Amino acid sequence: MYRLMKLPYSYDAFEPLLSYQTIYLHHDKLYTSYLERLNKLLKELNYDYRYSMVELLDHLDIFPVDQRDQVLFLLGGVLNHKLYFTSMSPEKNVEPMGELRKQIEKQYGSWDAFQIEVMRKANLMVGSGYTFIVVDKNHGIEVINLSNQETPYSYGMIPIAALDLWEHSYYLDDYHKRNQYISDFFSIIDFKEIGKRYEKTIKEN
Ligand SMILES: [Fe+2]
């Protein structure tokens, strides 16, 4: 079975921006439900858990054709939520440092310009989905939007941060004001963790 990721902070860690209720429901109900449905389906398909979740994305052909979409959707739901919850921290690591900072400044001119680009992209999202910060094959940084539970791995990119833009992420706190939720993300984003992911990614790829 694939295991549940415990939250690395308390449910109220981001109050008042994101409430206890929002984080609790998002992690303990929504994300947990994706994981439970994934494990249930994989059990029905007699899967032996020989791959990590990311590796499994490259081996969906072990499943019957008519089940692959659902496996992919649930896998994406688990991977994207894990990335989202670990793209935030109450520790105020809100500015990129090291290699990631260098790459951002090389490509976007400044940290401020990059932040504006992430917000611009996120505000363009139509319907449900995520804005991702990804690493491409040349170790460059890109900001992309994907719908529903699509994952950047399916497009040959490695995600290092995710902003969940499904309404359940913010509606209890910000109602229809998604732009408020998007700009608040930069007060709780965890660039210490995201920077570590960037360095690991460029080392291993
Ligand atoms: Fe979500």
GROMACS .gro file of N, CA, C and O and ligand atoms in nm, residues 26 81 130 164 166 168-169, ligand 1:
model
   29
   26HIS      N    1  -0.884   1.948   0.384
   26HIS     CA    2  -0.804   1.925   0.264
   26HIS      C    3  -0.712   1.804   0.281
   26HIS      O    4  -0.702   1.719   0.194
   81HIS      N    5  -0.116   1.659  -0.423
   81HIS     CA    6  -0.146   1.707  -0.288
   81HIS      C    7  -0.024   1.698  -0.196
   81HIS      O    8   0.002   1.788  -0.117
  130TYR      N    9  -0.381   2.306  -1.093
  130TYR     CA   10  -0.268   2.352  -1.013
  130TYR      C   11  -0.176   2.440  -1.096
  130TYR      O   12  -0.163   2.420  -1.217
  164ASP      N   13  -0.231   2.446  -0.519
  164ASP     CA   14  -0.362   2.384  -0.547
  164ASP      C   15  -0.462   2.496  -0.574
  164ASP      O   16  -0.482   2.584  -0.490
  166TRP      N   17  -0.783   2.422  -0.687
  166TRP     CA   18  -0.921   2.373  -0.674
  166TRP      C   19  -0.989   2.459  -0.567
  166TRP      O   20  -0.924   2.501  -0.469
  168HIS      N   21  -1.170   2.396  -0.320
  168HIS     CA   22  -1.166   2.349  -0.181
  168HIS      C   23  -1.042   2.400  -0.106
  168HIS      O   24  -1.038   2.397   0.015
  169SER      N   25  -0.942   2.448  -0.181
  169SER     CA   26  -0.818   2.497  -0.117
  169SER      C   27  -0.838   2.629  -0.044
  169SER      O   28  -0.762   2.661   0.046
  206FE      FE   29  -0.678   1.983  -0.325
   0.00000   0.00000   0.00000
